[in-house]
Short mmCIF file of C-alpha atoms and ligand atoms in Angstrom, two decimals:
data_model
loop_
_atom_site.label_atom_id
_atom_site.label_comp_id
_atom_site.label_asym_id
_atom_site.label_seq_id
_atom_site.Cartn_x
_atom_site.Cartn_y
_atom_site.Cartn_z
CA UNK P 1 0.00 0.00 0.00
CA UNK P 2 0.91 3.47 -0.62
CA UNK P 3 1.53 5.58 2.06
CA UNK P 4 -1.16 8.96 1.70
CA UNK P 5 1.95 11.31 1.50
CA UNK P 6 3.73 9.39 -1.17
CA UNK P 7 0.52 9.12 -3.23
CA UNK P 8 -0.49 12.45 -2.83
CA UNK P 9 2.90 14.04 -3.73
CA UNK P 10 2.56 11.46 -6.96
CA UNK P 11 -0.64 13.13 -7.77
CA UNK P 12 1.19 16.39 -7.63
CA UNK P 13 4.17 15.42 -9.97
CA UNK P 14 1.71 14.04 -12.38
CA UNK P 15 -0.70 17.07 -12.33
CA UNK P 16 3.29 18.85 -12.89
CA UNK P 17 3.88 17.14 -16.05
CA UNK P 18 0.33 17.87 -17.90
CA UNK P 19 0.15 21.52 -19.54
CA UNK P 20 -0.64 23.47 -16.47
CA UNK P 21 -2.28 26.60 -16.07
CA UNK P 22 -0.94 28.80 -13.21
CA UNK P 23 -3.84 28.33 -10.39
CA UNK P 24 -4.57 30.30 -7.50
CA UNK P 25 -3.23 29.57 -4.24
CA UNK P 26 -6.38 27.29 -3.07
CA UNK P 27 -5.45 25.06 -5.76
CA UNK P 28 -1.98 23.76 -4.61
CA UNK P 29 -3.52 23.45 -0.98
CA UNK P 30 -4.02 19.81 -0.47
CA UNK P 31 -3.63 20.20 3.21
CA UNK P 32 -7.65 20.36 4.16
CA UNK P 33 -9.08 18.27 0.73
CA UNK P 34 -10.25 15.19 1.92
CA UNK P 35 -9.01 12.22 0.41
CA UNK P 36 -11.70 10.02 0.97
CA UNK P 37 -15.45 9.42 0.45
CA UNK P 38 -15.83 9.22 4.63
CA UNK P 39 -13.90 12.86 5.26
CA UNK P 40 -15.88 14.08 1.83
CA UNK P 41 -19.04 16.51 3.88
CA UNK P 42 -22.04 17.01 1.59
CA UNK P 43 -23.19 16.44 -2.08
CA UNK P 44 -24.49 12.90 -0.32
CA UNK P 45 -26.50 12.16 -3.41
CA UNK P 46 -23.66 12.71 -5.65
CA UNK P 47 -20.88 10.51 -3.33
CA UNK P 48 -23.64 8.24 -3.69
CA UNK P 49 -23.72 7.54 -7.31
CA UNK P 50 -20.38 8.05 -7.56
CA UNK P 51 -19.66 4.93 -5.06
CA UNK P 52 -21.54 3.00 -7.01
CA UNK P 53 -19.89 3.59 -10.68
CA UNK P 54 -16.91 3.18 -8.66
CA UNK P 55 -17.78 -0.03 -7.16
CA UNK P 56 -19.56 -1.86 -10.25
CA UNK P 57 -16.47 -0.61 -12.63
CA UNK P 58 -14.36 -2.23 -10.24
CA UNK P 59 -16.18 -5.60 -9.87
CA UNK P 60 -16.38 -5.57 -13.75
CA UNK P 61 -12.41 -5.03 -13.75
CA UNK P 62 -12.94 -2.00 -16.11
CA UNK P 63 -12.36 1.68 -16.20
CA UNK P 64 -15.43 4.17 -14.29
CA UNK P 65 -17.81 5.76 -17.56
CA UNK P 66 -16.36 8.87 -17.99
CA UNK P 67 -18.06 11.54 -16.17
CA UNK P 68 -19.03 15.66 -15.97
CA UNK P 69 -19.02 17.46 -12.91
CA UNK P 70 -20.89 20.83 -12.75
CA UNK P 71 -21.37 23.89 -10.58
CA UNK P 72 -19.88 27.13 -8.83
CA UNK P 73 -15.87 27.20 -8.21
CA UNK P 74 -15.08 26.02 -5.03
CA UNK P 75 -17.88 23.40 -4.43
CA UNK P 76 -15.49 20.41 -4.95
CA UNK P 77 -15.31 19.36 -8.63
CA UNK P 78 -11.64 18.59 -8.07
CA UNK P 79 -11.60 17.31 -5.01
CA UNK P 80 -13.82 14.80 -6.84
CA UNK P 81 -12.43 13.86 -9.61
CA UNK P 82 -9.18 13.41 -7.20
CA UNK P 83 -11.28 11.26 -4.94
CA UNK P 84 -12.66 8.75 -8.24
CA UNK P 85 -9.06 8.01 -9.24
CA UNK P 86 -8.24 7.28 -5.15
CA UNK P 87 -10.87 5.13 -4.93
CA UNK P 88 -10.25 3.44 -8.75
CA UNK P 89 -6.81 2.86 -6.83
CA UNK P 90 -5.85 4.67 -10.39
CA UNK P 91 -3.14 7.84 -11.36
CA UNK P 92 -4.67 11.02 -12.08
CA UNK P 93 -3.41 13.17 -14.70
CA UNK P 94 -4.94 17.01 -14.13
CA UNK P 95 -5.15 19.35 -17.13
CA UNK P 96 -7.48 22.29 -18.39
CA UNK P 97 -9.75 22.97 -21.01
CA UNK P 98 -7.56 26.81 -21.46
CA UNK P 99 -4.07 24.65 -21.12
CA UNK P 100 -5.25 22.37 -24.40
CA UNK P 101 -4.35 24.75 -26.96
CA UNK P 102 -4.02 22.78 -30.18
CA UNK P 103 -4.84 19.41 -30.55
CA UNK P 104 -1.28 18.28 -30.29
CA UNK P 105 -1.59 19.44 -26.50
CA UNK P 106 -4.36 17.06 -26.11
CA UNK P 107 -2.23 14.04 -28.52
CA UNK P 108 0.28 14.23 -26.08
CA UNK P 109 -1.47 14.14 -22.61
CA UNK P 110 -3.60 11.55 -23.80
CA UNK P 111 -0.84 9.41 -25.18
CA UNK P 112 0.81 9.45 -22.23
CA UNK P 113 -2.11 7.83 -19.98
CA UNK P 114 -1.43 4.76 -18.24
CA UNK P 115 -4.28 1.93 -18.87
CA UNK P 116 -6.99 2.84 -16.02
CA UNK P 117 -5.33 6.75 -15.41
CA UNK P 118 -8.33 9.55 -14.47
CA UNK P 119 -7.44 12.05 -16.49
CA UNK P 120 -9.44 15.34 -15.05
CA UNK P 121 -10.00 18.31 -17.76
CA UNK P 122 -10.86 21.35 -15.66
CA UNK P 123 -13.09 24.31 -17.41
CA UNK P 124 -13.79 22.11 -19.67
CA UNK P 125 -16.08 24.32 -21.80
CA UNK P 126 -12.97 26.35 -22.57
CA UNK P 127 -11.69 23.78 -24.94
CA UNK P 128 -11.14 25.01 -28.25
CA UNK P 129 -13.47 23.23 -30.49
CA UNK P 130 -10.78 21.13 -32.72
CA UNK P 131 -9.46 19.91 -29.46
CA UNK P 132 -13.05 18.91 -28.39
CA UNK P 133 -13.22 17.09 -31.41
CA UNK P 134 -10.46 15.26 -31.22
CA UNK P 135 -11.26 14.28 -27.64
CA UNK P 136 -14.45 12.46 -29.24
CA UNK P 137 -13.14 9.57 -30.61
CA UNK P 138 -10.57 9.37 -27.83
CA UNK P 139 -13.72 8.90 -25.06
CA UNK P 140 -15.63 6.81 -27.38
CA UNK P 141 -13.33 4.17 -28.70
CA UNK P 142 -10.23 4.61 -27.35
CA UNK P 143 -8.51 5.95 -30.76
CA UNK P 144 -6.34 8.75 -31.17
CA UNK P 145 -6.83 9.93 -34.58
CA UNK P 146 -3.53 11.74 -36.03
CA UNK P 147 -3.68 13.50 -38.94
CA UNK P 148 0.39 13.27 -40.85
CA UNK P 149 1.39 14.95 -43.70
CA UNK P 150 0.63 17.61 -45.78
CA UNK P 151 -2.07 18.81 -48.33
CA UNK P 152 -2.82 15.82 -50.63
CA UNK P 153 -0.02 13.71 -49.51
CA UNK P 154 -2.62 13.84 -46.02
CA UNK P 155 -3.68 10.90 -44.11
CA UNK P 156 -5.17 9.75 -40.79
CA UNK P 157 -3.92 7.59 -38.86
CA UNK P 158 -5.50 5.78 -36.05
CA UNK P 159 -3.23 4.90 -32.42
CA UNK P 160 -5.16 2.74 -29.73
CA UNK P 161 -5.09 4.70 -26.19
CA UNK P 162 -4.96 2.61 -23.05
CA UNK P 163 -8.87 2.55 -20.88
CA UNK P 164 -9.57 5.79 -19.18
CA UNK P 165 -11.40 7.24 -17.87
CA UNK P 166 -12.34 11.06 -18.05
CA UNK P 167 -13.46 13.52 -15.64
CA UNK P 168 -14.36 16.89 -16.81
CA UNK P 169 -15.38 19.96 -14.40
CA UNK P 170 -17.28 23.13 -15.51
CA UNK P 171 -18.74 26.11 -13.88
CA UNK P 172 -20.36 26.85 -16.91
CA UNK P 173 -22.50 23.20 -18.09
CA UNK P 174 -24.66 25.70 -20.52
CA UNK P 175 -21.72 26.78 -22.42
CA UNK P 176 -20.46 23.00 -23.19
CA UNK P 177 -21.45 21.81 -26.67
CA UNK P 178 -24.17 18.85 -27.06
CA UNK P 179 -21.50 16.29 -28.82
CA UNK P 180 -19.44 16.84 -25.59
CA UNK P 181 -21.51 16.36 -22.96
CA UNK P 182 -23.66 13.83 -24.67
CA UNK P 183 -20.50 11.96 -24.52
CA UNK P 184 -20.21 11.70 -20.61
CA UNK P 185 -21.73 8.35 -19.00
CA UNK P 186 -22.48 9.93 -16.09
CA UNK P 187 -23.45 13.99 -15.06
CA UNK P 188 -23.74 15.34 -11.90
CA UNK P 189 -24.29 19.26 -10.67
CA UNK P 190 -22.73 20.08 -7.72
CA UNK P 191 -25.24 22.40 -5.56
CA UNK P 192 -24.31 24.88 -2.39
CA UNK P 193 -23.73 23.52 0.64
CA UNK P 194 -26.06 23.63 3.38
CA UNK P 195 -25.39 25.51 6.60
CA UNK P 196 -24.78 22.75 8.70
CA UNK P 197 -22.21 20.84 5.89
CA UNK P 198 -19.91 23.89 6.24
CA UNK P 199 -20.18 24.47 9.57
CA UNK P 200 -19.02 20.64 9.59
CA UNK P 201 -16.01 21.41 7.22
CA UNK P 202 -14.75 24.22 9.41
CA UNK P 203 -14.82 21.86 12.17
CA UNK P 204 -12.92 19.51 10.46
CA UNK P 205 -10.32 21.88 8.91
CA UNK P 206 -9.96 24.11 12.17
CA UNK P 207 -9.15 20.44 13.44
CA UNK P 208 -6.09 19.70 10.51
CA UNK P 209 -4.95 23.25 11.10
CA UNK P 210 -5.09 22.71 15.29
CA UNK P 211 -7.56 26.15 15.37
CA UNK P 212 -9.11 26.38 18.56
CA UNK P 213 -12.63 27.97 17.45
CA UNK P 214 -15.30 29.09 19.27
CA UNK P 215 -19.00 27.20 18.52
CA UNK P 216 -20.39 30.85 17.54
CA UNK P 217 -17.63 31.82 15.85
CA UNK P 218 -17.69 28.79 13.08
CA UNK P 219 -21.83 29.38 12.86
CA UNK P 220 -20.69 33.12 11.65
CA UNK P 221 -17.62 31.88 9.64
CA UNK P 222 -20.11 29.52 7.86
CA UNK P 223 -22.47 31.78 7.14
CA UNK P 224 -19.91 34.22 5.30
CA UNK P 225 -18.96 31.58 3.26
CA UNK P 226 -21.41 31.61 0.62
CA UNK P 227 -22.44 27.96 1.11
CA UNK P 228 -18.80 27.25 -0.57
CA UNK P 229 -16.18 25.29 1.06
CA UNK P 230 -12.98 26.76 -0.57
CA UNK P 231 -14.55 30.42 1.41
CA UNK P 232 -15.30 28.44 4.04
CA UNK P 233 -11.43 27.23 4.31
CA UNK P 234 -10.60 30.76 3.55
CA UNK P 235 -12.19 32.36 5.97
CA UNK P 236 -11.30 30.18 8.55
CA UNK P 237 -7.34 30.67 7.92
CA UNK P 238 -8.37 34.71 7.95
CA UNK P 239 -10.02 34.22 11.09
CA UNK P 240 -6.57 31.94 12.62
CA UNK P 241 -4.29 34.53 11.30
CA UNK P 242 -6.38 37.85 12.86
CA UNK P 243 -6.78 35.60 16.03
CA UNK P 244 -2.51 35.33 16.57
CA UNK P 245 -1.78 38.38 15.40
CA UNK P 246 -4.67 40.98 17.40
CA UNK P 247 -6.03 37.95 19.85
CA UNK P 248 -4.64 34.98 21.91
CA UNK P 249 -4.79 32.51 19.00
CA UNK P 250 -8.30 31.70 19.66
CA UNK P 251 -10.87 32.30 16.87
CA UNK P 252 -14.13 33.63 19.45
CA UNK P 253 -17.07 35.10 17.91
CA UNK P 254 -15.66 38.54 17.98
CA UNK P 255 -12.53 37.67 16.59
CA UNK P 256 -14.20 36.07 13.79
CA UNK P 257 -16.63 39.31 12.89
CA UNK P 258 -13.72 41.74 13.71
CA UNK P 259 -11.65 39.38 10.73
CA UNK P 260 -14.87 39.20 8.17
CA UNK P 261 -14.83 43.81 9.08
CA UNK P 262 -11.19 43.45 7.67
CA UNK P 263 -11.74 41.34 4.66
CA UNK P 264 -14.78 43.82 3.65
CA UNK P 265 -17.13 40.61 3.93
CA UNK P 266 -20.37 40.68 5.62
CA UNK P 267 -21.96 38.31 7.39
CA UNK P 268 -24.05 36.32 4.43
CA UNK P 269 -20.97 36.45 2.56
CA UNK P 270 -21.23 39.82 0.18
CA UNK P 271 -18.13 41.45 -0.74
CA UNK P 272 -17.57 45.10 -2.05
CA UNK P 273 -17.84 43.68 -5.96
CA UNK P 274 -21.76 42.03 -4.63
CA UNK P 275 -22.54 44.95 -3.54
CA UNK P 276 -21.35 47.38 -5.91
CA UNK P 277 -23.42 45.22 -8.36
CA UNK P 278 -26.74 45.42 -6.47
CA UNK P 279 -26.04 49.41 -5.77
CA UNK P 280 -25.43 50.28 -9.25
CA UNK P 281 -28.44 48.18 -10.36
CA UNK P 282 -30.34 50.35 -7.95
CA UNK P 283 -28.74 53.28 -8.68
CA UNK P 284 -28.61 53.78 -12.14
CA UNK P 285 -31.39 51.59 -13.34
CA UNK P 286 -34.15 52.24 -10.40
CA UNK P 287 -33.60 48.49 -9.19
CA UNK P 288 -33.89 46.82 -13.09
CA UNK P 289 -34.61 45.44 -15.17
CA UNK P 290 -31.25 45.69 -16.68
CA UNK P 291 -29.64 43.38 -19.93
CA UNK P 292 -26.48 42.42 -18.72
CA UNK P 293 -24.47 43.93 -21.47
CA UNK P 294 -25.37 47.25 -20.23
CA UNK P 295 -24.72 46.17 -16.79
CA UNK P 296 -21.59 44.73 -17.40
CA UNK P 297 -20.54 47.88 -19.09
CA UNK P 298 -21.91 49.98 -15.83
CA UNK P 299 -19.66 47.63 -13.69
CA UNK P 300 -16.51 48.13 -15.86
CA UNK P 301 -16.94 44.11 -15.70
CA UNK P 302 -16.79 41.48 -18.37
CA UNK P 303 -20.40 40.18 -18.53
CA UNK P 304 -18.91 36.29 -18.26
CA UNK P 305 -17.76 37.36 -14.60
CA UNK P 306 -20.76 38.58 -13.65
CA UNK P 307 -22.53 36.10 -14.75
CA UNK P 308 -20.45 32.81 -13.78
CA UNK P 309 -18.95 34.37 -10.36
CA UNK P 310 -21.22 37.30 -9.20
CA UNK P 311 -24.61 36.29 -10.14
CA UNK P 312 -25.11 33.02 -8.88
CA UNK P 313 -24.54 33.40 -5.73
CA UNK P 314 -26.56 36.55 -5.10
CA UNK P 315 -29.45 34.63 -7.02
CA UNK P 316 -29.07 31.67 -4.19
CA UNK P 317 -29.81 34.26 -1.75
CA UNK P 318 -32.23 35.81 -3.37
CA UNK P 319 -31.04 39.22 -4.00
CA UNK P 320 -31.15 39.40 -7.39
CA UNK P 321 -33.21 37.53 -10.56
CA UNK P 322 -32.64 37.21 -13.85
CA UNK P 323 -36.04 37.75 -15.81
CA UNK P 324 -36.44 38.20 -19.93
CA UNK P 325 -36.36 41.77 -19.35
CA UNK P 326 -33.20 42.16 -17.70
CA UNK P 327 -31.52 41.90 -14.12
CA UNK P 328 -33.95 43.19 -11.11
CA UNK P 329 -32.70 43.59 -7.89
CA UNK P 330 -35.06 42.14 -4.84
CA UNK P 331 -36.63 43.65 -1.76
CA UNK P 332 -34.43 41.45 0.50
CA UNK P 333 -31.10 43.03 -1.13
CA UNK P 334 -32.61 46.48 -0.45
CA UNK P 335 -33.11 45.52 3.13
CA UNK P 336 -29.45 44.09 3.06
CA UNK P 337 -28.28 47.11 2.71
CA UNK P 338 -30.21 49.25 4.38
CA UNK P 339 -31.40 50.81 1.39
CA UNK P 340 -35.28 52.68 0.92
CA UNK P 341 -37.17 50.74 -2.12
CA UNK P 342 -39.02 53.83 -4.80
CA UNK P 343 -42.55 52.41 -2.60
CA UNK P 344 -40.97 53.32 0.85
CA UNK P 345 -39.80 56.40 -0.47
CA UNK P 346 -43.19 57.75 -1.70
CA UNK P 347 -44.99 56.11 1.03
CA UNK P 348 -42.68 58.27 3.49
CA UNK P 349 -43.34 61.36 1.24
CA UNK P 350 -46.81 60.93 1.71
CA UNK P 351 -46.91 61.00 5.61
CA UNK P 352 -46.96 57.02 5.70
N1 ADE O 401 -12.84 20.68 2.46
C1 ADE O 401 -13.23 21.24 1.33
N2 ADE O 401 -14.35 20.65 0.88
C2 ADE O 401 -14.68 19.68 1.75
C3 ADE O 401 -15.73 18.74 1.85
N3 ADE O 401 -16.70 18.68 0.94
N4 ADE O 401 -15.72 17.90 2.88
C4 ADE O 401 -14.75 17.96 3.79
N5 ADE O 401 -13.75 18.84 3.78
C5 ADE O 401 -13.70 19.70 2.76
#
């Protein structure tokens, strides 16, 4: 058996070796992923299904169907796909759809696959289409299909790839094209966590990083953390650092709002970019409807961002909807920020 270390450092090297996209600093921190099902909090229905493709594939003595994993950054699509291959007792090979930039990226990282190797494409509906089609055959039949030569003198020729299995991630599921995901065995949207899951995870992490945390303190962490687990983690090493540096190491409840003050976070989570968006909407455009173009150009924002990392989560809290007519801000985001709707206003002008 191999020890956790070794394997995870092997994961590492291998995830090295693929075309690599620089990632932010949550990406290289392994520390607090769990590296199995058992430590994995949440998305029960998903682990479910997931244990058994796992289980069958491996009874069968075959490679796991490969599979899609969708939803917001941070929810655990990695973690995942890391998890499958731990459990397949197979090597993981970690690429991007933005790293694939001509199909001889994709040749290469898929010739080099050992027989039963996960190999995990993240943003995966950033592939350029001619790598996406070259990926078909590859997921369908095994066959690497190289084009050699020149003009007439042209031909194909076909190489066998060992079994793998691929795992794909997306924030964006809408944006991938029909071939592609029609091509997946198995699908699976990752939702926001509940309150209690992340109040779990702090727990745990608070636990690998020896944090001594108060019980009010990880409700209020948890509750910042926009129902995400990477903000959750986040927040919680915020909280650890404010509590050594301005408190006695201990992360109390005060601690923990005087950190959240610091990082411009309030307590369900908004930060200065949410709640620019929902001032400007109300601002500029009476509360919406407003297309997002127009929007985006308000924000000095590309609309994508707003749309794949802004939006989302201020729709899950209701603040904000997205109608035919445009974007309209909600009652409960006026309230959120202390801010008079047009009805209050005239209601208060007319002695109400
Ligand atoms: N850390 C990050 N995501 C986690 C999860 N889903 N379960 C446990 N720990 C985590």
């Amino acid at each position: 058996m191999k020890g956790k270390n070794n394997q995870k450092q092997e994961e590492n090297q291998k995830a090295e070796e693929a075309p690599m996209e620089k990632k932010d600093e949550g990406y290289f921190d392994q520390a607090l992923r769990p590296d199995n099902f058992n430590d994995y909090i949440g998305q029960e229905k998903v682990k479910e299904n997931l244990k058994i493709i796992i289980e069958a594939a491996k009874r069968r003595e075959e490679t796991a169907d490969h599979m899609l994993f969708s939803g917001q950054a941070g929810l655990g699509k990695t973690t995942l796909a890391m998890l499958v291959a731990r459990e397949m007792k197979s090597g993981l090979k970690i690429t991007s759809g933005p790293a694939l930039k001509k199909v001889g990226d994709l040749a290469a990282v898929l010739s080099n696959l050992e027989p039963r190797e996960v190999l995990f494409i993240d943003e995966a509906h950033r592939l350029n289409h001619l790598v996406e089609e070259f990926l078909y055959p590859a997921m369908e039949s095994q066959k690497l299909h190289l084009i050699v030569g020149k003009g007439t003198g042209a031909r194909t020729i076909s190489l066998d790839l060992p079994p793998f299995t691929l795992v794909a991630a997306t924030t964006r599921a809408d944006l991938l094209s029909a071939p592609l995901r029609s091509r997946f065995g198995a699908s699976f949207k990752l939702d926001y966590y509940n309150q209690q899951d992340i109040e779990k995870i702090i727990i745990r992490s608070a636990g690998l990083l020896t944090v001594k945390i108060e019980r009010e303190a990880i409700r209020i962490l948890a509750e910042a953390s926009r129902a995400t687990p990477r903000i959750a983690n986040r927040l919680l090493k915020r909280a650890r650092d404010y509590a050594e540096v301005r408190g006695d190491g201990i992360v109390t409840e005060e601690i923990a709002k005087k950190a959240l003050e610091l990082l411009e976070v309030d307590f369900l989570g908004l930060e200065p970019h949410d709640r620019k968006l929902i001032q400007v909407v109300i601002e500029k455009f009476n509360g919406g409807p407003v297309g997002i173009e127009t929007l985006a150009a308000a924000l000095n924002e590309e609309r994508g961002v707003i749309e794949e990392v802004y939006e989302p989560y201020l729709m899950s809290v209701g603040f904000l909807h997205r109608t035919p007519a445009g974007r309209v801000i909600t009652e409960a985001a006026y309230k959120h920020l202390g801010i008079k709707t047009r009805e209050q206003k005239l209601l208060e002008e007319a002695g109400f």
